[in-house]
Short mmCIF file of C-alpha atoms in Angstrom, two decimals:
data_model
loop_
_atom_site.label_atom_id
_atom_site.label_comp_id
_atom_site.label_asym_id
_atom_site.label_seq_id
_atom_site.Cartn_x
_atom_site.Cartn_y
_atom_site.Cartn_z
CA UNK A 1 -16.68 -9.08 8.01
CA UNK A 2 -14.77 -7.81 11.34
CA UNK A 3 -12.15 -5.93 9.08
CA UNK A 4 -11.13 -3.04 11.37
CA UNK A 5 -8.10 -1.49 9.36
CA UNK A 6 -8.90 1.53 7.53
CA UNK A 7 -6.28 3.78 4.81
CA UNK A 8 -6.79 6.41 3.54
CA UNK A 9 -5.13 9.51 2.63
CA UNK A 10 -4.56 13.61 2.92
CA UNK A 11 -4.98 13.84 -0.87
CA UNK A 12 -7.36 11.46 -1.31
CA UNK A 13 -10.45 13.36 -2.60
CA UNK A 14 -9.08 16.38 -1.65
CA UNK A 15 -9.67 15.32 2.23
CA UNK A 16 -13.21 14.01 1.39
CA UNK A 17 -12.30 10.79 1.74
CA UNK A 18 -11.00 11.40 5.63
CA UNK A 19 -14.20 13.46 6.03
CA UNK A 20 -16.61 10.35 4.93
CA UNK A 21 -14.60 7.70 7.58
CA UNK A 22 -14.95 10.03 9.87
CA UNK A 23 -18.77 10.85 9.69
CA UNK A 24 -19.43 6.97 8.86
CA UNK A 25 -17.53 6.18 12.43
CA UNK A 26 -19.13 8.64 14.78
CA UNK A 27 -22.92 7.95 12.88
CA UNK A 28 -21.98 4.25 14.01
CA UNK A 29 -21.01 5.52 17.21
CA UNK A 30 -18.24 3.06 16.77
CA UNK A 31 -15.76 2.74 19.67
CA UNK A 32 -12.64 4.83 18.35
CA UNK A 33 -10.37 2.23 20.13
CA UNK A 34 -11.31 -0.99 18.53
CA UNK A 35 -10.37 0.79 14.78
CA UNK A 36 -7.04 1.12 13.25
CA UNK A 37 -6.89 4.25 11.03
CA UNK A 38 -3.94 5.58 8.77
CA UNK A 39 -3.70 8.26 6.55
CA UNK A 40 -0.98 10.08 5.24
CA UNK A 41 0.84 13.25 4.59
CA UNK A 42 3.25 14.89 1.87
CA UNK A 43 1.11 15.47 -1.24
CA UNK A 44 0.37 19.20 -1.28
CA UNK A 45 -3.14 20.43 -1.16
CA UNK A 46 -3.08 24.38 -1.62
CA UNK A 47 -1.26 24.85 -5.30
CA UNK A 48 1.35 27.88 -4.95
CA UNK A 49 1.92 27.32 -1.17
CA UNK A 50 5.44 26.01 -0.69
CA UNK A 51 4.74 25.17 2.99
CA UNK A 52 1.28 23.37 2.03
CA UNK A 53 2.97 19.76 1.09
CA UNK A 54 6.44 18.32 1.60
CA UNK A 55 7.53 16.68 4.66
CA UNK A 56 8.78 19.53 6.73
CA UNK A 57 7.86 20.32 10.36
CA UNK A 58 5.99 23.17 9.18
CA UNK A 59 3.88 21.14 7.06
CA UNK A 60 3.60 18.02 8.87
CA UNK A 61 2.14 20.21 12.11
CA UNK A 62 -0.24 21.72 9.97
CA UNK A 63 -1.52 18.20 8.00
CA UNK A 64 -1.90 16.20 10.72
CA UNK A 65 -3.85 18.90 12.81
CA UNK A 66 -6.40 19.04 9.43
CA UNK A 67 -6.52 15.23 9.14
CA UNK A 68 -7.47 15.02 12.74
CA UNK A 69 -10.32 17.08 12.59
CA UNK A 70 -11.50 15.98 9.13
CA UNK A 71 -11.67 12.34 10.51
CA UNK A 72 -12.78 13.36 13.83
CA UNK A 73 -10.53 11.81 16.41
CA UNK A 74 -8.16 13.04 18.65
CA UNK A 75 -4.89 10.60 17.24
CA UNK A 76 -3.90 8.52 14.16
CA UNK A 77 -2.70 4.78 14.49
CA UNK A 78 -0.63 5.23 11.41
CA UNK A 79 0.52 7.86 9.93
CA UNK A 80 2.09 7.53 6.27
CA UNK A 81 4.64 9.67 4.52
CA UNK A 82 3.01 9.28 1.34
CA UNK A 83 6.03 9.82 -0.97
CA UNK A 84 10.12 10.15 -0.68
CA UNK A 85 11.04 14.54 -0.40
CA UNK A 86 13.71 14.70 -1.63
CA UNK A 87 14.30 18.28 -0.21
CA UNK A 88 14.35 18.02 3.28
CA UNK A 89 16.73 16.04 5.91
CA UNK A 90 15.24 13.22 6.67
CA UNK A 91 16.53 14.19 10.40
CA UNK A 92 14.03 17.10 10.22
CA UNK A 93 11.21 14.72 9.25
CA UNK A 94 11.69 12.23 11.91
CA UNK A 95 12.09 14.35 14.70
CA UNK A 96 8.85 16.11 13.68
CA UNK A 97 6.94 12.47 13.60
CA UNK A 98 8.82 11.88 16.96
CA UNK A 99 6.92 14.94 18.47
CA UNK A 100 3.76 13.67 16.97
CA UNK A 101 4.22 10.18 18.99
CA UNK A 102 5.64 11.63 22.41
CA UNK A 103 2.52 14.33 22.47
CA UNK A 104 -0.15 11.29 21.40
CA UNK A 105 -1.71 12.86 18.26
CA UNK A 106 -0.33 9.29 16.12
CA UNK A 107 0.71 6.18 17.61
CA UNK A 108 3.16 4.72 14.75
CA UNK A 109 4.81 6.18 11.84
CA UNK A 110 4.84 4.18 8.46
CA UNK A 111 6.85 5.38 4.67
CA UNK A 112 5.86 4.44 0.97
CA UNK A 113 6.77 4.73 -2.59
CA UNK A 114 10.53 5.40 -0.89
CA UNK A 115 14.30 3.69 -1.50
CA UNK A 116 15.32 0.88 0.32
CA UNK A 117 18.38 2.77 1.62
CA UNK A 118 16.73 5.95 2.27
CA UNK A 119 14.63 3.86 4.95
CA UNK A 120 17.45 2.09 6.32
CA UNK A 121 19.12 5.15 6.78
CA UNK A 122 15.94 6.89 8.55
CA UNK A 123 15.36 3.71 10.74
CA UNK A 124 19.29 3.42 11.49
CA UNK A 125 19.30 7.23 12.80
CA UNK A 126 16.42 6.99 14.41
CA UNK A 127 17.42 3.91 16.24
CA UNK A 128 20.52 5.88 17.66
CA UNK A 129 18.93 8.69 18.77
CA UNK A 130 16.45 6.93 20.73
CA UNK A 131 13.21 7.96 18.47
CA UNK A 132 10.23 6.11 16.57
CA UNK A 133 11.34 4.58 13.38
CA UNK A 134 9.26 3.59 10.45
CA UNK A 135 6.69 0.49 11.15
CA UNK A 136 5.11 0.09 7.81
CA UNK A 137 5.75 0.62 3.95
CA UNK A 138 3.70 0.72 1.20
CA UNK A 139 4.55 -0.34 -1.96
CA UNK A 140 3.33 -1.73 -5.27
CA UNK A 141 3.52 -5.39 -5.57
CA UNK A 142 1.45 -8.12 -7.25
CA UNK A 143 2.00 -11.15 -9.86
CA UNK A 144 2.80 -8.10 -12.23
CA UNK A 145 4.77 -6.42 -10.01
CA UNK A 146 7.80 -7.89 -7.87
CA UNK A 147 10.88 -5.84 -8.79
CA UNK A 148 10.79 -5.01 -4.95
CA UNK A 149 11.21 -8.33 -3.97
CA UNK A 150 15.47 -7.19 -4.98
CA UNK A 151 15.85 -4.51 -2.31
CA UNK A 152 12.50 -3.07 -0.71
CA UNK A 153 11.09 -6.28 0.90
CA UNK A 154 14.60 -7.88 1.75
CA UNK A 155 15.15 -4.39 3.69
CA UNK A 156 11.90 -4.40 4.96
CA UNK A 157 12.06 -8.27 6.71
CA UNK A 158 15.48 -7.55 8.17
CA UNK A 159 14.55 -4.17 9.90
CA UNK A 160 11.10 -5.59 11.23
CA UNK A 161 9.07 -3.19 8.75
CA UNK A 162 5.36 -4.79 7.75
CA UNK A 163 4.91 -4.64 4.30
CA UNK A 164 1.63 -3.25 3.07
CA UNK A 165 1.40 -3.33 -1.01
CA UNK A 166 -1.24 -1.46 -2.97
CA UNK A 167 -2.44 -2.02 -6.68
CA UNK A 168 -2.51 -5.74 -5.74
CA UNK A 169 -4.38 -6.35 -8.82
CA UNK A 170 -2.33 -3.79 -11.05
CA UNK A 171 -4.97 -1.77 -11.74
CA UNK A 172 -7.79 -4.20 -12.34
CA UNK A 173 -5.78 -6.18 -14.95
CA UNK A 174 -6.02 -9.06 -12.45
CA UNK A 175 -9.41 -9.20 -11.48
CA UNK A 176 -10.70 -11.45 -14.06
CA UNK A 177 -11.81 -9.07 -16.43
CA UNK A 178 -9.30 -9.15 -18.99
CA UNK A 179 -8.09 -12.74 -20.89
CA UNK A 180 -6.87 -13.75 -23.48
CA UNK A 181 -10.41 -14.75 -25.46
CA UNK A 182 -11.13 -10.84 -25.30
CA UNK A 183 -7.76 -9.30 -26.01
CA UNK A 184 -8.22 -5.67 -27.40
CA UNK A 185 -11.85 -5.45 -26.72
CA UNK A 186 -12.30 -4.49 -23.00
CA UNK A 187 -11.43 -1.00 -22.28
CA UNK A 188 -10.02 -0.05 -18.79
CA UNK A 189 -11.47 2.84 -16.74
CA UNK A 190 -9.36 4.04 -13.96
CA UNK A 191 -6.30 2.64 -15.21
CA UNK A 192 -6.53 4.40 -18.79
CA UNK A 193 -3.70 2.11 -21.38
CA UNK A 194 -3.25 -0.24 -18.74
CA UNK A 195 -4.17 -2.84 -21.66
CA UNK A 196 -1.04 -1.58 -23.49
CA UNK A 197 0.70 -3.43 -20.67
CA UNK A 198 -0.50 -6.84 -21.76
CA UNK A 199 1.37 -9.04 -23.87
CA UNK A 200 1.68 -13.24 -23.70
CA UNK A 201 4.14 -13.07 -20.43
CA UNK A 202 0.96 -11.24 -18.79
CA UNK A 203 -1.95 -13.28 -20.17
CA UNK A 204 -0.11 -16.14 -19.13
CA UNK A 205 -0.50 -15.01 -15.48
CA UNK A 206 -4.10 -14.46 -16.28
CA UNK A 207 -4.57 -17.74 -18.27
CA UNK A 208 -2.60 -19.63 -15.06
CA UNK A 209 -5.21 -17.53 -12.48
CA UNK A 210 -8.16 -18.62 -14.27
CA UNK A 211 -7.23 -22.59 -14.24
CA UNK A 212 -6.85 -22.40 -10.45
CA UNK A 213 -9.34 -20.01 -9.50
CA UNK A 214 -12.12 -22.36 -11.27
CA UNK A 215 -10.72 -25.60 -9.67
CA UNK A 216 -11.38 -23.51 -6.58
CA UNK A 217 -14.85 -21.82 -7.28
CA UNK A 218 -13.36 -18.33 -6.83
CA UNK A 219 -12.98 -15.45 -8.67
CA UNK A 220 -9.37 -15.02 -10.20
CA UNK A 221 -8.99 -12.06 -8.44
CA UNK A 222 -9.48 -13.79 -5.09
CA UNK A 223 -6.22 -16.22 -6.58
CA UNK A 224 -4.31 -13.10 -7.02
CA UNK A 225 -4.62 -11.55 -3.63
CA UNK A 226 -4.02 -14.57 -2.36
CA UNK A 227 -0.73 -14.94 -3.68
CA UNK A 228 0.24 -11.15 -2.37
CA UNK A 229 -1.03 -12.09 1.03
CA UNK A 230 1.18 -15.46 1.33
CA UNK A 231 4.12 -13.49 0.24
CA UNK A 232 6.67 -13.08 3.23
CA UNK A 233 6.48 -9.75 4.73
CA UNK A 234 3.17 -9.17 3.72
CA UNK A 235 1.07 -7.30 6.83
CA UNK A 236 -2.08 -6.61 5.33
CA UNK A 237 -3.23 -5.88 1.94
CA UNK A 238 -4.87 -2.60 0.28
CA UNK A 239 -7.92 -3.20 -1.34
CA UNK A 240 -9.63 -0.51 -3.56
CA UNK A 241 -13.42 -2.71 -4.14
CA UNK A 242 -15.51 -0.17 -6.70
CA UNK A 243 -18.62 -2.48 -6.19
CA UNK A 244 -20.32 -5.21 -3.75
CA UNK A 245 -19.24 -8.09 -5.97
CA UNK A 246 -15.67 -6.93 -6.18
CA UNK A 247 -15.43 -6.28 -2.88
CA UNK A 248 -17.24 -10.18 -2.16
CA UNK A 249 -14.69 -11.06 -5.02
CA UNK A 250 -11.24 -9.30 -2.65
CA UNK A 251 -12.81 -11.12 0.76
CA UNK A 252 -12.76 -14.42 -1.07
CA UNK A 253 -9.21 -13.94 -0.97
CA UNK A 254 -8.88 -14.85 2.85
CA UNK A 255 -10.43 -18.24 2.06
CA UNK A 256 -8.41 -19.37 -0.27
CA UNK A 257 -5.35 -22.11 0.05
CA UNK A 258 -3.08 -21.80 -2.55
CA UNK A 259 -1.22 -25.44 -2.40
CA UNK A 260 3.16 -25.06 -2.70
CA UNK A 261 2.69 -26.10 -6.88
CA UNK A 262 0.17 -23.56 -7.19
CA UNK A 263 2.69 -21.04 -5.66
CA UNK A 264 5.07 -22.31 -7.39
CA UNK A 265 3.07 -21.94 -10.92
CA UNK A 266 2.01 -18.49 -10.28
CA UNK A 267 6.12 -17.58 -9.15
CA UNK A 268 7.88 -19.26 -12.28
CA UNK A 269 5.44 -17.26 -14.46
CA UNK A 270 5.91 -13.78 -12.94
CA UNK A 271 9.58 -14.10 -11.50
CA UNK A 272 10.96 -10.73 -12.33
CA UNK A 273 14.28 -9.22 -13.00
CA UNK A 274 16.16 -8.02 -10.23
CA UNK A 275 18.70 -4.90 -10.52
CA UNK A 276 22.23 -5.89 -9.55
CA UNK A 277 23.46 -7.20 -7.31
CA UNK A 278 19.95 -9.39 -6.42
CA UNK A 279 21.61 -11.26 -9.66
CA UNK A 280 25.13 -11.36 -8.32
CA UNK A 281 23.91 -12.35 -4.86
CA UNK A 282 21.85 -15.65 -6.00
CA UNK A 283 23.81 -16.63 -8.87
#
């Protein structure tokens, strides 16, 4: 479908996953150039190493080195902290990810799961001392989701970050396969007690997806990436498709229109509650 952005991840199957895009791209004899691959570091692979994880130089050197060769290319587009460290200077981090930039082995740097103002602060140092700052962040957002519209995406817009969310479906409880007609009987898989999460706020989201994704013809998964993808900020969106048909269903997505009263139906219903001082600020 001419999709060309691939994420994936250090930790992700225990490096399998970079190890499977990177034997699917050189079986395709696909030209390396025309692809835009991320992955990420931080989550620690060898249990009992205190070096193997983190985001010190030490381990940053050694992850991106093993992600290179697992995915069998010679640099990274994007390269994700996967989590905030809280034990080591961010100074130390970003001068590390500078290296990786000035010597070619990444092209951009990108953050997720991590405060709005430890971010700001990275981006502000790294701004004065003339390095790379942080291009990208990944975060959670969806209709079930949107506490980080009160700091993370605000921060995000005014530093020039793209916003990239994950779990745009929260899990699957968007996707269509939970209403309110079978409430308590379908079981989730991945996302084990992720029906204990449902109540009439939630089904009301679902109930207000399925109206407009059957005036449409779509699934109401496609209506809920659809919202996520109009929201401001929004760069591209993760998609984690088990199957053909759910992956046909997330596609949909880019098709559909969602007119300003849809919007504005799906927004009333999920608006969230904002930590001080997003209250304060708008009244």
């Amino acid at each position: 479908k001419g999709g060309n952005f691939i994420d994936t991840a250090n930790i992700y199957t225990k490096g399998h996953s970079e190890k499977i895009i990177g034997n699917y791209l050189q079986s395709r004899n696909i030209r390396r150039d025309s692809q835009v691959i991320s992955t990420k570091f931080f989550v620690n692979l060898y249990p009992g190493d205190p070096n193997g994880g983190g985001s010190g130089r030490k381990s940053i050197m050694s992850a991106v080195e093993n992600s290179l060769r697992r995915l069998q290319t010679d640099y990274i587009d994007l390269y994700w902290m996967h989590a905030f460290d809280q034990h080591t200077p961010i100074e130390e981090t970003l001068s590390a990810l500078s290296d990786l930039v000035t010597s070619g082995k990444i092209r951009y740097f990108a953050i997720s799961d991590t405060p709005a103002w430890k971010i700001a602060q990275a981006n502000t140092i790294s701004h004065f001392r003339g390095w790379p700052g942080f291009i990208g962040l990944q975060l959670e957002y969806s209709l079930l989701e949107r506490t980080v519209e009160g700091d993370l995406i605000p921060m995000a817009q005014d530093l020039g970050i793209g916003v990239v969310p994950w779990s745009p479906l929260k899990g699957g409880i968007l996707s269509g396969k939970y209403t309110r007609k079978n409430r308590g009987q379908e079981k989730t898989g991945r996302s084990a007690g992720s029906e204990d999460l449902l109540g009439d706020r939630e089904y009301d989201i679902i109930d207000a997806l399925e109206d407009i994704a059957k005036s449409k013809n779509v699934s109401p998964a496609s209506v809920a990436l659809a919202w996520v993808i109009s929201r401001p900020g929004v760069s591209s969106t993760l998609i984690g498709a088990r199957t053909i048909k759910q992956l046909e269903q997330n596609l949909a997505s880019l098709e559909v229109e969602l007119s300003a009263g849809e919007i504005q139906r799906l927004d009333d219903l999920s608006k969230p509650v904002l930590n001080f001082p997003a209250t304060f600020l708008t009244g």
